[in-house]
CSV table of C-alpha atoms in Angstrom, one decimal:
chain,number,residue,atom,x,y,z
A,28,UNK,CA,-19.5,-12.6,-12.4
A,29,UNK,CA,-17.9,-9.3,-13.4
A,30,UNK,CA,-19.8,-5.9,-13.5
A,31,UNK,CA,-19.3,-2.4,-15.4
A,32,UNK,CA,-17.5,-1.1,-12.4
A,33,UNK,CA,-15.3,-3.6,-11.5
A,34,UNK,CA,-14.3,-4.1,-15.6
A,35,UNK,CA,-13.6,-0.1,-15.9
A,36,UNK,CA,-11.6,0.3,-12.6
A,37,UNK,CA,-7.7,-0.7,-12.0
A,38,UNK,CA,-6.4,-3.2,-9.8
A,39,UNK,CA,-3.3,-2.7,-8.4
A,40,UNK,CA,-0.9,-5.0,-5.6
A,41,UNK,CA,0.9,-3.5,-2.3
A,42,UNK,CA,2.8,-6.3,-0.7
A,43,UNK,CA,4.4,-5.6,2.8
A,44,UNK,CA,7.1,-7.8,2.7
A,45,UNK,CA,5.6,-9.7,5.6
A,46,UNK,CA,7.7,-12.3,7.5
A,47,UNK,CA,6.9,-15.6,8.3
A,48,UNK,CA,7.1,-17.3,12.2
A,49,UNK,CA,10.3,-19.7,11.2
A,50,UNK,CA,11.1,-18.5,8.1
A,51,UNK,CA,14.1,-16.1,7.1
A,52,UNK,CA,13.2,-12.7,6.6
A,53,UNK,CA,15.1,-12.9,3.2
A,54,UNK,CA,12.5,-15.4,2.2
A,55,UNK,CA,9.9,-12.6,2.4
A,56,UNK,CA,11.5,-10.0,0.0
A,57,UNK,CA,11.7,-13.2,-2.8
A,58,UNK,CA,8.0,-14.0,-2.5
A,59,UNK,CA,7.1,-10.3,-3.1
A,60,UNK,CA,9.4,-10.6,-6.6
A,61,UNK,CA,7.3,-13.6,-7.4
A,62,UNK,CA,4.3,-12.1,-6.2
A,63,UNK,CA,4.9,-9.6,-8.3
A,64,UNK,CA,5.2,-12.1,-11.7
A,65,UNK,CA,2.1,-13.2,-10.7
A,66,UNK,CA,0.1,-10.4,-10.3
A,67,UNK,CA,1.9,-9.0,-13.9
A,68,UNK,CA,0.3,-12.1,-15.4
A,69,UNK,CA,-2.9,-12.0,-14.2
A,70,UNK,CA,-3.6,-8.4,-15.5
A,71,UNK,CA,-3.0,-6.1,-11.8
A,72,UNK,CA,-1.8,-2.5,-13.2
A,73,UNK,CA,0.6,-2.2,-10.4
A,74,UNK,CA,3.0,-3.5,-8.1
A,75,UNK,CA,4.0,-1.7,-5.0
A,76,UNK,CA,6.1,-2.4,-2.2
A,77,UNK,CA,6.6,-0.1,1.2
A,78,UNK,CA,8.6,1.2,4.0
A,79,UNK,CA,8.9,0.1,7.6
A,80,UNK,CA,12.3,0.0,10.2
A,81,UNK,CA,13.0,-2.1,12.8
A,82,UNK,CA,9.5,-3.7,12.4
A,83,UNK,CA,10.3,-7.8,13.6
A,84,UNK,CA,7.5,-8.6,11.4
A,85,UNK,CA,8.5,-6.8,8.0
A,86,UNK,CA,11.6,-7.9,6.0
A,87,UNK,CA,10.6,-4.7,3.5
A,88,UNK,CA,13.1,-1.8,4.7
A,89,UNK,CA,14.1,-0.1,1.5
A,90,UNK,CA,11.5,0.1,-0.7
A,91,UNK,CA,13.2,1.9,-4.1
A,92,UNK,CA,15.8,-1.5,-3.5
A,93,UNK,CA,13.0,-3.5,-3.3
A,94,UNK,CA,11.1,-1.7,-6.7
A,95,UNK,CA,14.0,-2.4,-8.6
A,96,UNK,CA,14.4,-6.1,-7.9
A,97,UNK,CA,10.7,-6.2,-8.7
A,98,UNK,CA,10.9,-4.0,-11.7
A,99,UNK,CA,14.0,-6.7,-13.2
A,100,UNK,CA,11.7,-9.5,-12.3
A,101,UNK,CA,8.8,-8.1,-14.9
A,102,UNK,CA,8.4,-6.7,-18.2
A,103,UNK,CA,5.0,-4.5,-18.2
A,104,UNK,CA,3.4,-4.1,-14.9
A,105,UNK,CA,4.0,-0.8,-13.3
A,106,UNK,CA,6.2,-0.8,-10.0
A,107,UNK,CA,6.8,2.0,-7.3
A,108,UNK,CA,6.1,2.2,-3.5
A,109,UNK,CA,3.7,2.5,-1.0
A,110,UNK,CA,4.8,4.6,0.0
A,111,UNK,CA,8.8,6.1,0.5
A,112,UNK,CA,8.2,8.3,3.8
A,113,UNK,CA,9.2,11.3,2.9
A,114,UNK,CA,9.6,13.0,6.8
A,115,UNK,CA,12.6,10.0,6.5
A,116,UNK,CA,14.9,10.7,3.7
A,117,UNK,CA,16.1,13.6,2.4
A,118,UNK,CA,13.9,15.0,-0.9
A,119,UNK,CA,16.6,15.0,-2.9
A,120,UNK,CA,18.0,11.5,-2.2
A,121,UNK,CA,14.4,10.6,-2.7
A,122,UNK,CA,14.2,12.6,-6.6
A,123,UNK,CA,17.8,10.5,-7.0
A,124,UNK,CA,16.4,7.4,-6.4
A,125,UNK,CA,13.1,7.2,-8.2
A,126,UNK,CA,15.1,8.9,-11.1
A,127,UNK,CA,17.6,5.9,-11.5
A,128,UNK,CA,14.3,3.8,-11.3
A,129,UNK,CA,13.0,6.0,-14.1
A,130,UNK,CA,15.6,5.6,-16.2
A,131,UNK,CA,16.3,2.5,-16.2
A,132,UNK,CA,12.7,1.4,-16.7
A,133,UNK,CA,11.4,4.0,-18.6
A,134,UNK,CA,7.2,4.4,-18.2
A,135,UNK,CA,6.8,1.6,-15.5
A,136,UNK,CA,7.8,4.0,-11.7
A,137,UNK,CA,5.4,5.1,-9.6
A,138,UNK,CA,6.6,7.2,-6.6
A,139,UNK,CA,4.2,6.9,-3.9
A,140,UNK,CA,4.6,8.8,-0.9
A,141,UNK,CA,3.7,8.9,3.1
A,142,UNK,CA,4.5,11.2,5.7
A,143,UNK,CA,5.0,8.5,8.6
A,144,UNK,CA,7.9,8.2,10.6
A,145,UNK,CA,9.1,5.7,12.9
A,146,UNK,CA,7.2,2.5,14.6
A,147,UNK,CA,8.6,3.2,17.7
A,148,UNK,CA,10.4,5.7,19.8
A,149,UNK,CA,13.3,3.9,19.4
A,150,UNK,CA,13.2,3.9,15.4
A,151,UNK,CA,12.2,7.5,15.2
A,152,UNK,CA,16.0,8.2,17.1
A,153,UNK,CA,18.1,5.8,14.7
A,154,UNK,CA,16.4,7.5,12.2
A,155,UNK,CA,17.2,10.7,13.3
A,156,UNK,CA,13.9,12.0,13.3
A,157,UNK,CA,11.0,12.6,15.6
A,158,UNK,CA,6.9,12.9,15.4
A,159,UNK,CA,7.1,16.2,14.4
A,160,UNK,CA,9.3,15.8,11.1
A,161,UNK,CA,5.8,14.8,9.5
A,162,UNK,CA,4.2,18.3,9.6
A,163,UNK,CA,6.4,19.2,7.4
A,164,UNK,CA,5.1,16.8,5.0
A,165,UNK,CA,3.7,19.7,1.6
A,166,UNK,CA,6.7,21.5,2.3
A,167,UNK,CA,9.0,18.1,1.7
A,168,UNK,CA,6.8,17.0,-1.2
A,169,UNK,CA,7.1,20.3,-2.8
A,170,UNK,CA,10.7,20.7,-2.8
A,171,UNK,CA,11.0,16.5,-4.5
A,172,UNK,CA,8.9,17.6,-7.0
A,173,UNK,CA,11.2,20.4,-7.8
A,174,UNK,CA,14.1,18.3,-8.2
A,175,UNK,CA,12.1,17.1,-10.9
A,176,UNK,CA,11.1,20.2,-11.9
A,177,UNK,CA,14.9,21.3,-11.9
A,178,UNK,CA,12.9,24.5,-9.9
A,179,UNK,CA,15.5,24.3,-6.7
A,180,UNK,CA,16.8,27.4,-5.4
A,181,UNK,CA,20.0,25.7,-4.5
A,182,UNK,CA,21.4,26.0,-8.1
A,183,UNK,CA,21.7,21.8,-7.5
A,184,UNK,CA,20.5,19.7,-10.4
A,185,UNK,CA,19.2,16.2,-9.3
A,186,UNK,CA,20.4,13.3,-12.1
A,187,UNK,CA,19.3,11.5,-13.6
A,188,UNK,CA,15.9,12.4,-12.1
A,189,UNK,CA,15.5,16.3,-13.4
A,190,UNK,CA,13.5,16.2,-16.5
A,191,UNK,CA,12.0,12.9,-16.1
A,192,UNK,CA,8.3,12.4,-14.9
A,193,UNK,CA,7.7,9.8,-12.3
A,194,UNK,CA,3.9,9.8,-11.4
A,195,UNK,CA,3.5,11.0,-7.3
A,196,UNK,CA,0.7,9.3,-5.4
A,197,UNK,CA,0.2,10.7,-2.2
A,198,UNK,CA,-0.8,8.3,0.8
A,199,UNK,CA,-3.5,10.2,2.6
A,200,UNK,CA,-3.7,9.8,6.5
A,201,UNK,CA,-5.2,12.6,8.5
A,202,UNK,CA,-4.0,16.0,6.5
A,203,UNK,CA,-3.0,13.6,3.6
A,204,UNK,CA,-6.2,14.2,2.0
A,205,UNK,CA,-6.0,18.1,1.7
A,206,UNK,CA,-2.3,17.9,1.0
A,207,UNK,CA,-2.8,15.5,-2.3
A,208,UNK,CA,-5.6,18.5,-3.5
A,209,UNK,CA,-3.5,21.5,-2.9
A,210,UNK,CA,-0.3,19.9,-4.1
A,211,UNK,CA,-2.6,18.7,-7.2
A,212,UNK,CA,-1.8,15.0,-7.4
A,213,UNK,CA,-3.5,11.3,-7.4
A,214,UNK,CA,-4.0,10.2,-3.8
A,215,UNK,CA,-4.2,6.6,-2.3
A,216,UNK,CA,-6.6,6.4,0.9
A,217,UNK,CA,-7.7,3.5,3.1
A,218,UNK,CA,-8.5,1.4,4.7
A,219,UNK,CA,-12.1,0.1,3.6
A,220,UNK,CA,-12.5,-0.9,6.7
A,221,UNK,CA,-13.9,2.7,7.9
A,222,UNK,CA,-15.6,3.8,5.2
A,223,UNK,CA,-17.7,7.0,6.0
A,224,UNK,CA,-13.9,8.7,7.4
A,225,UNK,CA,-12.8,7.4,4.0
A,226,UNK,CA,-15.8,8.6,1.8
A,227,UNK,CA,-15.3,11.8,3.7
A,228,UNK,CA,-11.1,11.6,2.9
A,229,UNK,CA,-12.0,11.3,-0.9
A,230,UNK,CA,-14.7,14.6,-0.6
A,231,UNK,CA,-12.5,16.4,0.6
A,232,UNK,CA,-10.0,15.9,-1.8
A,233,UNK,CA,-12.2,16.4,-4.9
A,234,UNK,CA,-13.7,19.4,-3.4
A,235,UNK,CA,-10.3,21.1,-2.4
A,236,UNK,CA,-8.3,19.6,-5.7
A,237,UNK,CA,-6.1,22.2,-7.6
A,238,UNK,CA,-5.2,20.7,-11.2
A,239,UNK,CA,-1.4,20.7,-11.6
A,240,UNK,CA,1.3,19.9,-14.2
A,241,UNK,CA,1.5,16.7,-12.4
A,242,UNK,CA,-2.6,15.9,-12.6
A,243,UNK,CA,-5.2,18.0,-14.4
A,244,UNK,CA,-7.5,16.3,-12.5
A,245,UNK,CA,-8.5,14.3,-9.3
A,246,UNK,CA,-7.8,10.6,-9.0
A,247,UNK,CA,-9.0,8.8,-6.1
A,248,UNK,CA,-6.9,5.5,-5.3
A,249,UNK,CA,-8.8,3.0,-2.5
A,250,UNK,CA,-7.0,0.8,-0.7
A,251,UNK,CA,-7.4,-2.3,1.6
A,252,UNK,CA,-7.7,-5.7,2.8
A,253,UNK,CA,-9.3,-8.1,0.0
A,254,UNK,CA,-9.7,-12.0,-0.1
A,255,UNK,CA,-11.5,-14.4,-2.1
A,256,UNK,CA,-11.8,-17.9,-1.4
A,257,UNK,CA,-14.6,-21.0,-2.5
A,258,UNK,CA,-16.6,-20.4,0.7
A,259,UNK,CA,-16.6,-16.9,2.9
A,260,UNK,CA,-15.0,-19.2,5.9
A,261,UNK,CA,-12.0,-19.9,3.9
A,262,UNK,CA,-11.6,-16.4,3.2
A,263,UNK,CA,-12.0,-15.3,6.9
A,264,UNK,CA,-9.4,-17.8,7.8
A,265,UNK,CA,-6.8,-16.3,5.2
A,266,UNK,CA,-7.0,-13.1,7.4
A,267,UNK,CA,-6.5,-14.8,10.6
A,268,UNK,CA,-2.4,-13.8,10.8
A,269,UNK,CA,-2.7,-10.4,10.2
A,270,UNK,CA,-5.4,-9.4,12.7
A,271,UNK,CA,-3.6,-11.8,15.3
A,272,UNK,CA,-0.3,-9.5,14.4
A,273,UNK,CA,-1.9,-6.4,14.7
A,274,UNK,CA,-3.7,-7.5,17.8
A,275,UNK,CA,-0.2,-8.5,19.8
A,276,UNK,CA,1.4,-5.1,18.3
A,277,UNK,CA,-1.7,-3.4,19.9
A,278,UNK,CA,-0.9,-5.3,23.3
A,279,UNK,CA,2.9,-6.0,23.2
A,280,UNK,CA,4.4,-2.9,21.7
A,281,UNK,CA,6.1,-5.6,18.9
A,282,UNK,CA,4.8,-6.4,15.0
A,283,UNK,CA,5.1,-9.9,15.1
A,284,UNK,CA,5.9,-12.4,11.9
A,285,UNK,CA,2.7,-14.0,10.7
A,286,UNK,CA,1.8,-17.1,12.6
A,287,UNK,CA,-0.4,-20.1,11.0
A,288,UNK,CA,-3.7,-19.9,11.4
A,289,UNK,CA,-4.6,-22.8,12.6
A,290,UNK,CA,-2.1,-21.8,15.8
A,291,UNK,CA,-3.3,-18.6,16.0
A,292,UNK,CA,-7.1,-20.2,16.3
A,293,UNK,CA,-6.2,-22.6,18.9
A,294,UNK,CA,-4.5,-19.8,21.4
A,295,UNK,CA,-5.5,-18.5,24.6
A,296,UNK,CA,-6.0,-14.5,24.4
A,297,UNK,CA,-6.8,-12.7,26.9
A,298,UNK,CA,-9.8,-10.2,26.5
A,299,UNK,CA,-8.2,-7.1,25.3
A,300,UNK,CA,-6.4,-9.5,23.1
A,301,UNK,CA,-9.5,-11.1,21.9
A,302,UNK,CA,-11.4,-7.8,21.3
A,303,UNK,CA,-8.4,-6.3,19.1
A,304,UNK,CA,-7.7,-9.6,17.3
A,305,UNK,CA,-12.1,-10.0,16.1
A,306,UNK,CA,-12.2,-6.3,15.5
A,307,UNK,CA,-8.9,-6.9,13.0
A,308,UNK,CA,-10.7,-9.8,11.1
A,309,UNK,CA,-14.1,-7.7,10.9
A,310,UNK,CA,-14.6,-4.9,8.3
A,311,UNK,CA,-12.8,-6.2,5.9
A,312,UNK,CA,-13.5,-7.0,2.0
A,313,UNK,CA,-13.7,-10.9,2.4
A,314,UNK,CA,-15.7,-13.9,1.0
A,315,UNK,CA,-16.6,-16.1,-2.3
A,316,UNK,CA,-15.8,-14.2,-5.7
A,317,UNK,CA,-19.9,-13.2,-5.6
A,318,UNK,CA,-19.8,-11.8,-2.5
A,319,UNK,CA,-16.7,-9.7,-3.3
A,320,UNK,CA,-17.9,-8.4,-6.5
A,321,UNK,CA,-20.8,-7.1,-4.9
A,322,UNK,CA,-19.4,-5.7,-2.4
A,323,UNK,CA,-16.7,-3.9,-4.3
A,324,UNK,CA,-19.6,-2.8,-7.1
A,325,UNK,CA,-20.7,-0.7,-3.3
A,326,UNK,CA,-17.3,0.7,-2.6
A,327,UNK,CA,-16.8,1.8,-5.9
A,328,UNK,CA,-19.9,3.3,-6.7
A,329,UNK,CA,-20.0,5.0,-3.0
A,330,UNK,CA,-16.1,6.3,-3.9
A,331,UNK,CA,-16.0,6.7,-7.5
A,332,UNK,CA,-12.5,5.4,-6.8
A,333,UNK,CA,-10.9,5.2,-10.4
A,334,UNK,CA,-8.6,2.1,-8.6
A,335,UNK,CA,-8.5,-0.5,-6.3
A,336,UNK,CA,-4.9,-1.1,-4.4
A,337,UNK,CA,-5.4,-4.3,-2.4
A,338,UNK,CA,-3.0,-5.3,0.4
A,339,UNK,CA,-3.8,-8.3,2.0
A,340,UNK,CA,-1.1,-10.6,3.8
A,341,UNK,CA,-0.9,-14.2,4.9
A,342,UNK,CA,0.8,-16.5,6.1
A,343,UNK,CA,-0.5,-19.6,3.9
A,344,UNK,CA,1.2,-18.1,0.5
A,345,UNK,CA,-0.8,-20.9,-1.9
A,346,UNK,CA,-4.1,-19.3,-0.1
A,347,UNK,CA,-3.0,-15.5,-0.7
A,348,UNK,CA,-2.3,-16.5,-5.0
A,349,UNK,CA,-5.6,-18.0,-5.0
A,350,UNK,CA,-7.0,-14.9,-3.7
A,351,UNK,CA,-5.2,-13.1,-5.9
A,352,UNK,CA,-6.5,-15.3,-9.2
A,353,UNK,CA,-10.0,-14.7,-7.8
A,354,UNK,CA,-10.1,-11.4,-7.6
A,355,UNK,CA,-8.4,-10.9,-10.6
A,356,UNK,CA,-10.9,-13.2,-12.3
A,357,UNK,CA,-13.8,-10.7,-11.3
A,358,UNK,CA,-11.6,-7.2,-13.2
A,359,UNK,CA,-10.1,-9.4,-16.1
A,360,UNK,CA,-11.8,-12.7,-16.6
A,361,UNK,CA,-9.8,-15.5,-19.1
A,362,UNK,CA,-6.4,-14.1,-17.6
């Protein structure tokens, strides 16, 4: 069932450590580490973790700390962040953290970097940041890379980061594609639901790319939700908890833990909630292995992407693991 375009593409995992209703946040972190071990066994290329602050539905607030736990629990898979939100931190501290990771797990660490600041005004105040801090992302990125290259004008040296090579990736949101291109860095762009916008961003990135010491040519990672199951209906049900969580956040201002699919399907929703919920279910790559393979071929041919970063979250962990297993059967049959 695997095609040549799928077989030559790298597949990786981003896990957001989503909490589940009625279960402690600590379990979500342990689930992330367990999923990383499974992803490694299945042949995935990278395993990344995310950064969220003050979000009830996400336990992953300290990505470099969680990445250390993931790297310690695995042996070969690349480990990184998707991403560290650079405007929230001093670049020196970020360089030091990734320098420590690379020193402990040489040749396996990735540095995925984003430009978002805080989920709410309250979180931004708690972080001592505001929305305008995201506008300095390109300068912050340059400063961060300078710590690894030993070019800081301060005369200070980042230990143990200086001289190490930790591959940087830019999470492209809005201006991110242009920033990645001008810095000569690999780019992660999503999501798969907004295909035309994604393809425009990729075209802009390739057109404006300037080779750097970090990357001699453009490198495109497309990200999004992919669900694979025995039937199309089963794959769609895997998406239900996240779709409702997104709809709830848009109508109540709070991003909740994932609830069981059965509970959500029986829920009475307002018209606005229903519209947002149905929209949240639409546009993802979901279905049987054959259906998903067909859709992936289309995406990869249209985008020319080098890698796919799968970002699926689900309440049912057994079904989620099965989805990742079925997907791996497309790019690494026999694993």
